[in-house]
PDB file of C-alpha atoms in Angstrom:
ATOM      1  CA  MET W  22     -45.849 -11.093 -52.365  1.00 75.00           C
ATOM      2  CA  ALA W  23     -44.361 -13.047 -50.422  1.00 81.00           C
ATOM      3  CA  ARG W  24     -47.069 -15.895 -50.592  1.00 85.00           C
ATOM      4  CA  ALA W  25     -46.702 -14.890 -54.310  1.00 83.00           C
ATOM      5  CA  ALA W  26     -43.137 -15.349 -54.396  1.00 81.00           C
ATOM      6  CA  GLY W  27     -43.071 -18.548 -52.129  1.00 84.00           C
ATOM      7  CA  VAL W  28     -40.548 -17.362 -50.089  1.00 83.00           C
ATOM      8  CA  SER W  29     -40.425 -15.689 -46.042  1.00 83.00           C
ATOM      9  CA  HIS W  30     -41.146 -11.782 -44.963  1.00 77.00           C
ATOM     10  CA  GLN W  31     -37.353 -12.097 -44.409  1.00 78.00           C
ATOM     11  CA  THR W  32     -36.355 -12.718 -48.177  1.00 82.00           C
ATOM     12  CA  VAL W  33     -38.877 -10.017 -49.298  1.00 77.00           C
ATOM     13  CA  SER W  34     -36.963  -7.555 -46.780  1.00 74.00           C
ATOM     14  CA  ARG W  35     -32.869  -8.795 -48.286  1.00 76.00           C
ATOM     15  CA  ALA W  36     -34.461  -8.649 -51.984  1.00 75.00           C
ATOM     16  CA  ILE W  37     -36.390  -5.724 -52.268  1.00 68.00           C
ATOM     17  CA  ASN W  38     -33.496  -3.410 -49.727  1.00 64.00           C
ATOM     18  CA  ASP W  39     -31.085  -5.398 -52.176  1.00 61.00           C
ATOM     19  CA  LYS W  40     -29.691  -7.322 -48.804  1.00 66.00           C
ATOM     20  CA  GLY W  41     -26.536  -9.928 -49.003  1.00 67.00           C
ATOM     21  CA  GLU W  42     -27.348 -13.912 -47.536  1.00 73.00           C
ATOM     22  CA  ILE W  43     -29.673 -14.920 -50.717  1.00 80.00           C
ATOM     23  CA  ASP W  44     -29.413 -16.266 -54.232  1.00 81.00           C
ATOM     24  CA  PRO W  45     -29.894 -14.162 -57.128  1.00 80.00           C
ATOM     25  CA  GLU W  46     -32.517 -16.682 -58.967  1.00 84.00           C
ATOM     26  CA  THR W  47     -34.486 -16.226 -55.214  1.00 83.00           C
ATOM     27  CA  ARG W  48     -34.141 -12.323 -55.692  1.00 79.00           C
ATOM     28  CA  ARG W  49     -34.905 -12.296 -59.578  1.00 79.00           C
ATOM     29  CA  ARG W  50     -37.998 -14.084 -58.456  1.00 82.00           C
ATOM     30  CA  VAL W  51     -39.177 -11.935 -55.223  1.00 79.00           C
ATOM     31  CA  LEU W  52     -38.227  -8.576 -57.749  1.00 75.00           C
ATOM     32  CA  GLU W  53     -40.360 -10.368 -60.293  1.00 78.00           C
ATOM     33  CA  THR W  54     -43.289 -10.843 -58.109  1.00 80.00           C
ATOM     34  CA  ALA W  55     -42.654  -7.054 -56.430  1.00 73.00           C
ATOM     35  CA  ARG W  56     -43.573  -5.781 -60.670  1.00 67.00           C
ATOM     36  CA  GLN W  57     -46.353  -7.174 -61.368  1.00 68.00           C
ATOM     37  CA  LEU W  58     -47.678  -7.166 -57.961  1.00 68.00           C
ATOM     38  CA  HIS W  59     -46.601  -3.104 -58.572  1.00 61.00           C
ATOM     39  CA  TYR W  60     -45.303  -2.955 -55.366  1.00 66.00           C
ATOM     40  CA  ARG W  61     -43.838  -0.226 -54.085  1.00 59.00           C
ATOM     41  CA  PRO W  62     -42.001   0.110 -50.799  1.00 59.00           C
ATOM     42  CA  SER W  63     -42.789   2.584 -48.551  1.00 57.00           C
ATOM     43  CA  ARG W  64     -40.874   4.931 -47.399  1.00 54.00           C
ATOM     44  CA  TYR W  65     -43.765   7.162 -45.362  1.00 51.00           C
ATOM     45  CA  ALA W  66     -44.382   3.222 -43.348  1.00 52.00           C
ATOM     46  CA  ARG W  67     -40.402   3.574 -43.292  1.00 49.00           C
ATOM     47  CA  GLY W  68     -40.712   6.391 -41.704  1.00 49.00           C
ATOM     48  CA  LEU W  69     -42.875   5.300 -38.693  1.00 47.00           C
ATOM     49  CA  VAL W  70     -39.844   3.235 -37.663  1.00 44.00           C
ATOM     50  CA  ARG W  71     -37.517   5.886 -37.855  1.00 48.00           C
ATOM     51  CA  PRO W  72     -38.649   9.273 -37.511  1.00 55.00           C
ATOM     52  CA  GLY W  73     -37.104  12.295 -39.517  1.00 55.00           C
ATOM     53  CA  LEU W  74     -37.693  10.271 -42.981  1.00 69.00           C
ATOM     54  CA  VAL W  75     -40.833  11.478 -44.317  1.00 83.00           C
ATOM     55  CA  THR W  76     -40.189  13.524 -47.540  1.00 93.00           C
ATOM     56  CA  VAL W  77     -42.087  14.736 -50.241  1.00 96.00           C
ATOM     57  CA  GLY W  78     -40.550  15.859 -54.304  1.00 96.00           C
ATOM     58  CA  LEU W  79     -42.563  18.553 -55.919  1.00 97.00           C
ATOM     59  CA  ILE W  80     -42.529  19.519 -58.566  1.00 97.00           C
ATOM     60  CA  VAL W  81     -42.589  23.048 -60.683  1.00 96.00           C
ATOM     61  CA  PRO W  82     -42.834  25.036 -63.621  1.00 93.00           C
ATOM     62  CA  ASP W  83     -40.502  27.746 -63.470  1.00 90.00           C
ATOM     63  CA  VAL W  84     -39.114  28.897 -59.795  1.00 90.00           C
ATOM     64  CA  VAL W  85     -37.902  32.009 -61.505  1.00 88.00           C
ATOM     65  CA  ASN W  86     -41.047  32.626 -62.567  1.00 89.00           C
ATOM     66  CA  PRO W  87     -42.586  35.124 -59.337  1.00 91.00           C
ATOM     67  CA  PHE W  88     -45.461  33.218 -58.358  1.00 93.00           C
ATOM     68  CA  PHE W  89     -43.675  30.068 -57.644  1.00 95.00           C
ATOM     69  CA  PRO W  90     -41.339  30.782 -54.985  1.00 95.00           C
ATOM     70  CA  GLU W  91     -44.715  31.914 -52.923  1.00 95.00           C
ATOM     71  CA  PHE W  92     -45.825  28.775 -53.784  1.00 97.00           C
ATOM     72  CA  ILE W  93     -43.466  26.748 -52.403  1.00 97.00           C
ATOM     73  CA  ALA W  94     -42.770  28.708 -50.021  1.00 97.00           C
ATOM     74  CA  GLY W  95     -46.026  27.865 -48.431  1.00 97.00           C
ATOM     75  CA  VAL W  96     -45.046  23.865 -49.397  1.00 97.00           C
ATOM     76  CA  ILE W  97     -42.005  24.048 -46.935  1.00 97.00           C
ATOM     77  CA  GLN W  98     -44.044  25.758 -44.049  1.00 96.00           C
ATOM     78  CA  ALA W  99     -46.870  22.737 -44.069  1.00 96.00           C
ATOM     79  CA  ALA W 100     -43.713  20.676 -43.896  1.00 95.00           C
ATOM     80  CA  ASP W 101     -41.939  21.318 -41.680  1.00 94.00           C
ATOM     81  CA  ALA W 102     -44.519  21.845 -39.144  1.00 94.00           C
ATOM     82  CA  GLN W 103     -44.764  18.124 -40.176  1.00 91.00           C
ATOM     83  CA  ASP W 104     -41.117  17.840 -39.345  1.00 91.00           C
ATOM     84  CA  TRP W 105     -40.910  16.685 -43.362  1.00 93.00           C
ATOM     85  CA  GLN W 106     -38.919  17.345 -45.773  1.00 93.00           C
ATOM     86  CA  VAL W 107     -39.098  18.988 -49.108  1.00 96.00           C
ATOM     87  CA  ILE W 108     -37.236  18.393 -52.407  1.00 95.00           C
ATOM     88  CA  VAL W 109     -38.109  21.616 -55.104  1.00 96.00           C
ATOM     89  CA  ALA W 110     -37.607  19.935 -58.862  1.00 96.00           C
ATOM     90  CA  SER W 111     -38.321  22.211 -62.198  1.00 95.00           C
ATOM     91  CA  THR W 112     -39.818  21.844 -65.746  1.00 94.00           C
ATOM     92  CA  GLU W 113     -38.633  24.440 -66.838  1.00 91.00           C
ATOM     93  CA  SER W 114     -42.388  24.681 -68.468  1.00 88.00           C
ATOM     94  CA  ASP W 115     -41.059  21.881 -70.461  1.00 91.00           C
ATOM     95  CA  ARG W 116     -43.937  18.893 -70.460  1.00 91.00           C
ATOM     96  CA  ARG W 117     -41.915  16.354 -71.900  1.00 93.00           C
ATOM     97  CA  ARG W 118     -39.595  16.323 -68.957  1.00 95.00           C
ATOM     98  CA  GLU W 119     -43.540  15.568 -66.241  1.00 94.00           C
ATOM     99  CA  LEU W 120     -43.074  11.991 -66.618  1.00 95.00           C
ATOM    100  CA  PRO W 121     -39.473  11.139 -66.047  1.00 94.00           C
ATOM    101  CA  LEU W 122     -38.820  14.285 -62.828  1.00 94.00           C
ATOM    102  CA  VAL W 123     -42.681  11.356 -61.124  1.00 94.00           C
ATOM    103  CA  ARG W 124     -40.238   8.784 -62.029  1.00 92.00           C
ATOM    104  CA  SER W 125     -36.699   9.732 -60.367  1.00 91.00           C
ATOM    105  CA  LEU W 126     -38.685  11.847 -57.859  1.00 92.00           C
ATOM    106  CA  GLY W 127     -41.228   9.228 -56.754  1.00 89.00           C
ATOM    107  CA  ARG W 128     -37.712   7.378 -56.282  1.00 86.00           C
ATOM    108  CA  GLN W 129     -36.554   9.662 -53.028  1.00 88.00           C
ATOM    109  CA  VAL W 130     -39.835  10.486 -51.664  1.00 92.00           C
ATOM    110  CA  ASP W 131     -43.093   9.122 -49.796  1.00 92.00           C
ATOM    111  CA  ALA W 132     -44.837  11.583 -52.251  1.00 95.00           C
ATOM    112  CA  VAL W 133     -44.721  13.795 -54.853  1.00 96.00           C
ATOM    113  CA  ALA W 134     -46.820  16.848 -55.324  1.00 97.00           C
ATOM    114  CA  GLY W 135     -46.923  19.789 -58.250  1.00 95.00           C
ATOM    115  CA  TYR W 136     -47.983  20.984 -61.877  1.00 95.00           C
ATOM    116  CA  ILE W 137     -48.223  17.888 -64.189  1.00 93.00           C
ATOM    117  CA  SER W 138     -50.175  18.555 -67.161  1.00 91.00           C
ATOM    118  CA  HIS W 139     -50.997  14.950 -67.729  1.00 92.00           C
ATOM    119  CA  THR W 140     -53.493  12.268 -67.463  1.00 91.00           C
ATOM    120  CA  ASP W 141     -54.487  10.063 -64.562  1.00 91.00           C
ATOM    121  CA  ALA W 142     -53.907   7.209 -67.568  1.00 91.00           C
ATOM    122  CA  GLU W 143     -50.781   8.794 -68.276  1.00 93.00           C
ATOM    123  CA  LEU W 144     -49.420   9.196 -65.244  1.00 92.00           C
ATOM    124  CA  ALA W 145     -49.603   5.572 -64.073  1.00 89.00           C
ATOM    125  CA  PRO W 146     -46.378   3.699 -64.834  1.00 88.00           C
ATOM    126  CA  TYR W 147     -44.895   6.279 -63.650  1.00 90.00           C
ATOM    127  CA  ALA W 148     -46.274   6.489 -60.236  1.00 88.00           C
ATOM    128  CA  GLU W 149     -47.381   3.196 -59.262  1.00 81.00           C
ATOM    129  CA  GLY W 150     -48.025   3.512 -56.211  1.00 81.00           C
ATOM    130  CA  LEU W 151     -46.782   6.755 -55.646  1.00 90.00           C
ATOM    131  CA  PRO W 152     -49.690   9.353 -52.937  1.00 94.00           C
ATOM    132  CA  LEU W 153     -49.745  12.003 -56.117  1.00 95.00           C
ATOM    133  CA  VAL W 154     -51.191  15.491 -55.561  1.00 97.00           C
ATOM    134  CA  ILE W 155     -51.798  17.007 -59.380  1.00 96.00           C
ATOM    135  CA  VAL W 156     -51.731  21.342 -58.688  1.00 95.00           C
ATOM    136  CA  GLU W 157     -53.912  23.395 -61.688  1.00 90.00           C
ATOM    137  CA  ARG W 158     -54.884  20.762 -63.725  1.00 83.00           C
ATOM    138  CA  GLY W 159     -58.256  21.372 -64.324  1.00 78.00           C
ATOM    139  CA  PRO W 160     -61.873  20.519 -63.070  1.00 79.00           C
ATOM    140  CA  GLU W 161     -61.828  17.146 -64.415  1.00 81.00           C
ATOM    141  CA  PRO W 162     -62.199  13.953 -61.682  1.00 84.00           C
ATOM    142  CA  SER W 163     -58.859  12.374 -61.310  1.00 88.00           C
ATOM    143  CA  LEU W 164     -57.666   9.509 -58.892  1.00 88.00           C
ATOM    144  CA  ASN W 165     -54.829  11.606 -57.364  1.00 93.00           C
ATOM    145  CA  GLY W 166     -54.820  14.354 -54.702  1.00 95.00           C
ATOM    146  CA  THR W 167     -56.133  17.587 -56.486  1.00 95.00           C
ATOM    147  CA  VAL W 168     -55.382  21.506 -55.733  1.00 96.00           C
ATOM    148  CA  ARG W 169     -57.044  24.059 -58.313  1.00 95.00           C
ATOM    149  CA  VAL W 170     -57.173  27.608 -58.349  1.00 96.00           C
ATOM    150  CA  ASP W 171     -61.342  28.734 -58.838  1.00 96.00           C
ATOM    151  CA  LEU W 172     -59.381  30.978 -62.403  1.00 96.00           C
ATOM    152  CA  ALA W 173     -63.205  31.316 -64.185  1.00 96.00           C
ATOM    153  CA  ALA W 174     -63.979  32.929 -60.797  1.00 97.00           C
ATOM    154  CA  GLY W 175     -61.146  35.524 -60.538  1.00 97.00           C
ATOM    155  CA  VAL W 176     -61.547  35.945 -64.414  1.00 98.00           C
ATOM    156  CA  ARG W 177     -64.892  37.023 -64.398  1.00 98.00           C
ATOM    157  CA  ALA W 178     -65.005  38.658 -61.468  1.00 98.00           C
ATOM    158  CA  ALA W 179     -62.198  41.091 -63.395  1.00 98.00           C
ATOM    159  CA  VAL W 180     -64.340  41.513 -66.437  1.00 98.00           C
ATOM    160  CA  ALA W 181     -66.847  42.052 -64.855  1.00 98.00           C
ATOM    161  CA  HIS W 182     -65.167  45.703 -62.591  1.00 98.00           C
ATOM    162  CA  LEU W 183     -64.344  46.505 -65.770  1.00 98.00           C
ATOM    163  CA  VAL W 184     -67.547  46.702 -67.357  1.00 98.00           C
ATOM    164  CA  GLU W 185     -68.657  48.097 -63.559  1.00 98.00           C
ATOM    165  CA  ARG W 186     -66.183  51.197 -64.663  1.00 97.00           C
ATOM    166  CA  GLY W 187     -67.648  51.967 -67.947  1.00 97.00           C
ATOM    167  CA  HIS W 188     -65.542  49.567 -70.173  1.00 98.00           C
ATOM    168  CA  ARG W 189     -66.952  47.662 -73.387  1.00 97.00           C
ATOM    169  CA  ARG W 190     -63.713  47.518 -75.810  1.00 98.00           C
ATOM    170  CA  ILE W 191     -61.377  45.287 -73.352  1.00 98.00           C
ATOM    171  CA  GLY W 192     -58.323  43.321 -74.434  1.00 98.00           C
ATOM    172  CA  MET W 193     -56.877  40.451 -73.387  1.00 98.00           C
ATOM    173  CA  ILE W 194     -53.576  39.229 -74.031  1.00 98.00           C
ATOM    174  CA  ASP W 195     -53.553  35.712 -73.443  1.00 97.00           C
ATOM    175  CA  CYS W 196     -50.168  33.211 -73.278  1.00 93.00           C
ATOM    176  CA  GLU W 197     -49.638  29.017 -72.874  1.00 86.00           C
ATOM    177  CA  SER W 198     -49.653  27.477 -70.201  1.00 80.00           C
ATOM    178  CA  VAL W 199     -49.307  23.737 -69.897  1.00 69.00           C
ATOM    179  CA  CYS W 200     -51.654  23.139 -66.639  1.00 69.00           C
ATOM    180  CA  ASP W 201     -54.634  25.558 -67.852  1.00 72.00           C
ATOM    181  CA  PRO W 202     -54.214  26.204 -71.507  1.00 70.00           C
ATOM    182  CA  HIS W 203     -58.224  27.275 -72.142  1.00 88.00           C
ATOM    183  CA  VAL W 204     -59.283  28.676 -68.727  1.00 92.00           C
ATOM    184  CA  ARG W 205     -58.978  32.391 -69.279  1.00 94.00           C
ATOM    185  CA  ARG W 206     -59.656  33.151 -72.340  1.00 95.00           C
ATOM    186  CA  LEU W 207     -62.587  30.559 -72.875  1.00 96.00           C
ATOM    187  CA  THR W 208     -63.406  32.231 -69.396  1.00 97.00           C
ATOM    188  CA  PHE W 209     -63.278  35.562 -70.362  1.00 98.00           C
ATOM    189  CA  LEU W 210     -65.075  35.685 -73.617  1.00 98.00           C
ATOM    190  CA  ALA W 211     -67.865  33.895 -71.803  1.00 98.00           C
ATOM    191  CA  ALA W 212     -67.852  36.886 -69.888  1.00 98.00           C
ATOM    192  CA  ALA W 213     -68.031  39.092 -72.517  1.00 97.00           C
ATOM    193  CA  ALA W 214     -70.782  37.873 -73.370  1.00 97.00           C
ATOM    194  CA  GLU W 215     -72.861  37.855 -70.981  1.00 97.00           C
ATOM    195  CA  HIS W 216     -72.251  41.807 -70.565  1.00 98.00           C
ATOM    196  CA  GLY W 217     -72.866  41.888 -74.018  1.00 97.00           C
ATOM    197  CA  LEU W 218     -69.932  43.448 -74.658  1.00 97.00           C
ATOM    198  CA  PRO W 219     -68.564  43.552 -78.562  1.00 96.00           C
ATOM    199  CA  VAL W 220     -65.915  41.420 -77.893  1.00 96.00           C
ATOM    200  CA  GLY W 221     -64.723  38.446 -79.865  1.00 95.00           C
ATOM    201  CA  GLU W 222     -61.671  36.137 -80.469  1.00 96.00           C
ATOM    202  CA  GLU W 223     -59.881  39.326 -83.087  1.00 97.00           C
ATOM    203  CA  TRP W 224     -59.971  40.819 -79.947  1.00 98.00           C
ATOM    204  CA  ILE W 225     -57.484  38.646 -77.749  1.00 98.00           C
ATOM    205  CA  ALA W 226     -54.179  37.533 -78.491  1.00 97.00           C
ATOM    206  CA  ARG W 227     -51.248  35.132 -77.098  1.00 96.00           C
ATOM    207  CA  GLY W 228     -48.116  35.555 -76.472  1.00 95.00           C
ATOM    208  CA  ALA W 229     -44.412  34.541 -73.869  1.00 93.00           C
ATOM    209  CA  GLN W 230     -45.475  34.482 -70.331  1.00 91.00           C
ATOM    210  CA  SER W 231     -43.012  37.717 -69.231  1.00 93.00           C
ATOM    211  CA  MET W 232     -42.904  40.925 -69.759  1.00 96.00           C
ATOM    212  CA  ASP W 233     -41.826  42.155 -72.255  1.00 97.00           C
ATOM    213  CA  GLY W 234     -44.215  38.948 -73.835  1.00 96.00           C
ATOM    214  CA  GLY W 235     -46.915  41.150 -72.206  1.00 97.00           C
ATOM    215  CA  ALA W 236     -45.652  44.564 -73.528  1.00 98.00           C
ATOM    216  CA  LYS W 237     -45.238  42.973 -77.441  1.00 98.00           C
ATOM    217  CA  VAL W 238     -48.957  41.814 -77.355  1.00 97.00           C
ATOM    218  CA  PHE W 239     -50.269  44.937 -75.359  1.00 98.00           C
ATOM    219  CA  ALA W 240     -48.752  46.986 -78.738  1.00 98.00           C
ATOM    220  CA  ALA W 241     -49.990  45.061 -81.369  1.00 97.00           C
ATOM    221  CA  LEU W 242     -53.438  44.736 -79.646  1.00 97.00           C
ATOM    222  CA  HIS W 243     -53.932  48.344 -79.242  1.00 97.00           C
ATOM    223  CA  ALA W 244     -52.241  48.507 -82.999  1.00 97.00           C
ATOM    224  CA  ALA W 245     -55.707  46.041 -83.810  1.00 97.00           C
ATOM    225  CA  HIS W 246     -57.951  48.152 -82.250  1.00 97.00           C
ATOM    226  CA  PRO W 247     -56.986  51.330 -81.417  1.00 97.00           C
ATOM    227  CA  ASP W 248     -60.687  52.044 -79.264  1.00 96.00           C
ATOM    228  CA  MET W 249     -59.121  49.821 -76.707  1.00 98.00           C
ATOM    229  CA  THR W 250     -60.510  50.715 -73.012  1.00 98.00           C
ATOM    230  CA  ALA W 251     -58.775  48.229 -71.331  1.00 98.00           C
ATOM    231  CA  VAL W 252     -57.259  44.997 -70.877  1.00 98.00           C
ATOM    232  CA  PHE W 253     -56.934  41.625 -69.569  1.00 98.00           C
ATOM    233  CA  ALA W 254     -53.886  40.274 -69.125  1.00 98.00           C
ATOM    234  CA  PHE W 255     -53.167  36.041 -67.874  1.00 97.00           C
ATOM    235  CA  ASN W 256     -50.597  36.965 -65.209  1.00 96.00           C
ATOM    236  CA  ASP W 257     -49.233  40.028 -63.532  1.00 97.00           C
ATOM    237  CA  LEU W 258     -45.797  39.597 -65.594  1.00 96.00           C
ATOM    238  CA  VAL W 259     -47.814  39.519 -68.561  1.00 97.00           C
ATOM    239  CA  ALA W 260     -50.085  43.311 -66.860  1.00 98.00           C
ATOM    240  CA  ILE W 261     -46.166  44.642 -66.419  1.00 98.00           C
ATOM    241  CA  GLY W 262     -45.244  44.478 -69.777  1.00 98.00           C
ATOM    242  CA  ALA W 263     -48.180  46.184 -71.350  1.00 98.00           C
ATOM    243  CA  MET W 264     -48.066  48.524 -68.275  1.00 98.00           C
ATOM    244  CA  ARG W 265     -44.624  49.769 -69.867  1.00 97.00           C
ATOM    245  CA  GLU W 266     -45.730  49.545 -73.067  1.00 98.00           C
ATOM    246  CA  ALA W 267     -49.095  52.090 -72.752  1.00 98.00           C
ATOM    247  CA  ARG W 268     -46.850  54.140 -71.093  1.00 96.00           C
ATOM    248  CA  GLN W 269     -44.301  54.422 -73.820  1.00 96.00           C
ATOM    249  CA  ARG W 270     -47.124  55.013 -76.182  1.00 96.00           C
ATOM    250  CA  GLY W 271     -48.058  57.761 -74.488  1.00 96.00           C
ATOM    251  CA  LEU W 272     -51.604  56.625 -72.750  1.00 97.00           C
ATOM    252  CA  ARG W 273     -52.086  56.961 -69.275  1.00 97.00           C
ATOM    253  CA  VAL W 274     -53.348  54.078 -66.845  1.00 97.00           C
ATOM    254  CA  PRO W 275     -55.872  53.988 -65.535  1.00 97.00           C
ATOM    255  CA  GLU W 276     -57.879  57.097 -67.537  1.00 97.00           C
ATOM    256  CA  ASP W 277     -57.103  55.934 -71.216  1.00 97.00           C
ATOM    257  CA  CYS W 278     -56.282  52.267 -70.288  1.00 98.00           C
ATOM    258  CA  ALA W 279     -57.030  50.621 -67.755  1.00 98.00           C
ATOM    259  CA  ILE W 280     -55.238  47.342 -66.655  1.00 98.00           C
ATOM    260  CA  VAL W 281     -56.617  44.207 -65.180  1.00 98.00           C
ATOM    261  CA  GLY W 282     -54.144  41.489 -64.563  1.00 98.00           C
ATOM    262  CA  PHE W 283     -53.849  37.964 -61.948  1.00 97.00           C
ATOM    263  CA  ASP W 284     -51.430  36.324 -59.213  1.00 96.00           C
ATOM    264  CA  GLY W 285     -51.386  38.792 -56.705  1.00 96.00           C
ATOM    265  CA  LEU W 286     -48.075  39.212 -56.805  1.00 95.00           C
ATOM    266  CA  SER W 287     -46.269  41.238 -54.403  1.00 93.00           C
ATOM    267  CA  ILE W 288     -44.532  43.511 -57.300  1.00 94.00           C
ATOM    268  CA  GLY W 289     -47.621  45.002 -58.178  1.00 95.00           C
ATOM    269  CA  GLU W 290     -47.619  46.733 -55.502  1.00 95.00           C
ATOM    270  CA  LEU W 291     -44.584  49.241 -56.377  1.00 94.00           C
ATOM    271  CA  LEU W 292     -45.564  50.347 -59.095  1.00 95.00           C
ATOM    272  CA  ASP W 293     -47.437  53.479 -60.077  1.00 95.00           C
ATOM    273  CA  PRO W 294     -49.759  53.332 -60.243  1.00 97.00           C
ATOM    274  CA  PRO W 295     -50.328  49.797 -58.191  1.00 98.00           C
ATOM    275  CA  LEU W 296     -52.163  46.974 -60.572  1.00 98.00           C
ATOM    276  CA  SER W 297     -54.922  45.884 -60.352  1.00 98.00           C
ATOM    277  CA  THR W 298     -55.253  41.352 -59.274  1.00 98.00           C
ATOM    278  CA  VAL W 299     -56.976  39.071 -59.417  1.00 98.00           C
ATOM    279  CA  HIS W 300     -54.662  37.501 -56.350  1.00 98.00           C
ATOM    280  CA  ILE W 301     -54.005  34.463 -55.437  1.00 97.00           C
ATOM    281  CA  ASP W 302     -52.462  33.564 -51.630  1.00 97.00           C
ATOM    282  CA  LYS W 303     -49.811  31.752 -53.208  1.00 97.00           C
ATOM    283  CA  ARG W 304     -49.049  30.705 -49.913  1.00 97.00           C
ATOM    284  CA  ARG W 305     -51.949  28.689 -48.846  1.00 98.00           C
ATOM    285  CA  LEU W 306     -52.594  26.749 -52.181  1.00 97.00           C
ATOM    286  CA  GLY W 307     -48.954  25.363 -51.398  1.00 97.00           C
ATOM    287  CA  GLU W 308     -50.601  24.131 -47.302  1.00 97.00           C
ATOM    288  CA  LEU W 309     -53.590  22.809 -49.336  1.00 97.00           C
ATOM    289  CA  ALA W 310     -51.837  20.514 -51.654  1.00 97.00           C
ATOM    290  CA  MET W 311     -49.441  19.839 -47.873  1.00 97.00           C
ATOM    291  CA  GLU W 312     -53.645  19.135 -46.404  1.00 96.00           C
ATOM    292  CA  GLN W 313     -53.698  16.254 -49.676  1.00 96.00           C
ATOM    293  CA  ILE W 314     -50.817  14.963 -49.369  1.00 95.00           C
ATOM    294  CA  GLN W 315     -51.375  14.653 -45.499  1.00 94.00           C
ATOM    295  CA  ALA W 316     -54.124  12.470 -45.642  1.00 93.00           C
ATOM    296  CA  LEU W 317     -53.204  10.286 -48.750  1.00 92.00           C
ATOM    297  CA  LEU W 318     -50.272   8.755 -47.008  1.00 90.00           C
ATOM    298  CA  ALA W 319     -52.923   8.609 -43.557  1.00 87.00           C
ATOM    299  CA  GLY W 320     -54.933   6.785 -46.345  1.00 86.00           C
ATOM    300  CA  GLU W 321     -57.994   8.295 -46.965  1.00 89.00           C
ATOM    301  CA  ALA W 322     -59.064   9.747 -49.938  1.00 87.00           C
ATOM    302  CA  PRO W 323     -58.678  13.984 -49.575  1.00 89.00           C
ATOM    303  CA  THR W 324     -61.522  15.543 -51.449  1.00 92.00           C
ATOM    304  CA  PRO W 325     -60.569  17.598 -54.270  1.00 94.00           C
ATOM    305  CA  ALA W 326     -59.317  21.206 -52.834  1.00 96.00           C
ATOM    306  CA  VAL W 327     -60.645  23.969 -54.559  1.00 96.00           C
ATOM    307  CA  LEU W 328     -58.927  27.422 -53.468  1.00 97.00           C
ATOM    308  CA  PRO W 329     -60.834  31.003 -55.181  1.00 97.00           C
ATOM    309  CA  PRO W 330     -59.353  34.087 -56.033  1.00 98.00           C
ATOM    310  CA  THR W 331     -59.640  37.401 -54.681  1.00 97.00           C
ATOM    311  CA  LEU W 332     -59.930  40.876 -56.480  1.00 98.00           C
ATOM    312  CA  LEU W 333     -57.351  43.761 -55.490  1.00 97.00           C
ATOM    313  CA  VAL W 334     -58.744  46.389 -57.085  1.00 97.00           C
ATOM    314  CA  ARG W 335     -55.879  49.458 -57.027  1.00 97.00           C
ATOM    315  CA  GLY W 336     -54.739  52.343 -58.742  1.00 96.00           C
ATOM    316  CA  THR W 337     -54.688  50.752 -63.127  1.00 96.00           C
ATOM    317  CA  THR W 338     -58.832  50.313 -62.807  1.00 95.00           C
TER     318      THR W 338
END
């Protein structure tokens, strides 16, 4: 930058850090050069001189959903091991908030990790020079660090388990998702076809990611398919709502209708019967995101991380 702007290193430092003792026109020329070179001051490099300044920004869709506190806890635990700080921000499940958050956090932190659905090209103007780790955007290649759960493997395990238990008329409660909009649904349909089930798109209904949403969709599915003997739910909150609605309709779980959730929330263990679910190690997911950040800050290109889920068979199947 000093060579490009025709000034000394000290002058660049004064301009970038908004110090005094520099001519306004010179400052303008240095900052314009920085813009053209896509320069971004490294807070991490400063931390090497002044320890304790390394800060990571974390973006999640919803801090109220019980999935994300465990994920956040994993990130914070891994950060604590490095004596790093974490700033948490939420998009409130609004995709329009993602890019502004990346930009604003990027001005405060050394790296950002989070649930971001935008493509690399869309992110580029908002994250120039920013070490970035994307969680759960899917298997497509990225120039950034990536961490994802093998959702397809989890769906296949759930369907195979229900088939082994003798179920053939299986419904699915799907939900809108910014980061993985189709993986569960498409994998469910593919797995159903592979097992020769008489199940198609008409056996899938979409609702809100909540217990009320699960209850409403279960009611609609049961009304459309009274011969349905099992349900696979988008997540555990939805599954709990479906279970509640099934009981209100006089159905026994799992005798009349088996239910499988997805996420492995701790609350599922407290139900009667306990909820069968595809379990995700959410703390480990957070740790993997931090491992990617650590590699990026060290100047390395991390290998995409994929976390396999585990089927937990409990009392609802």
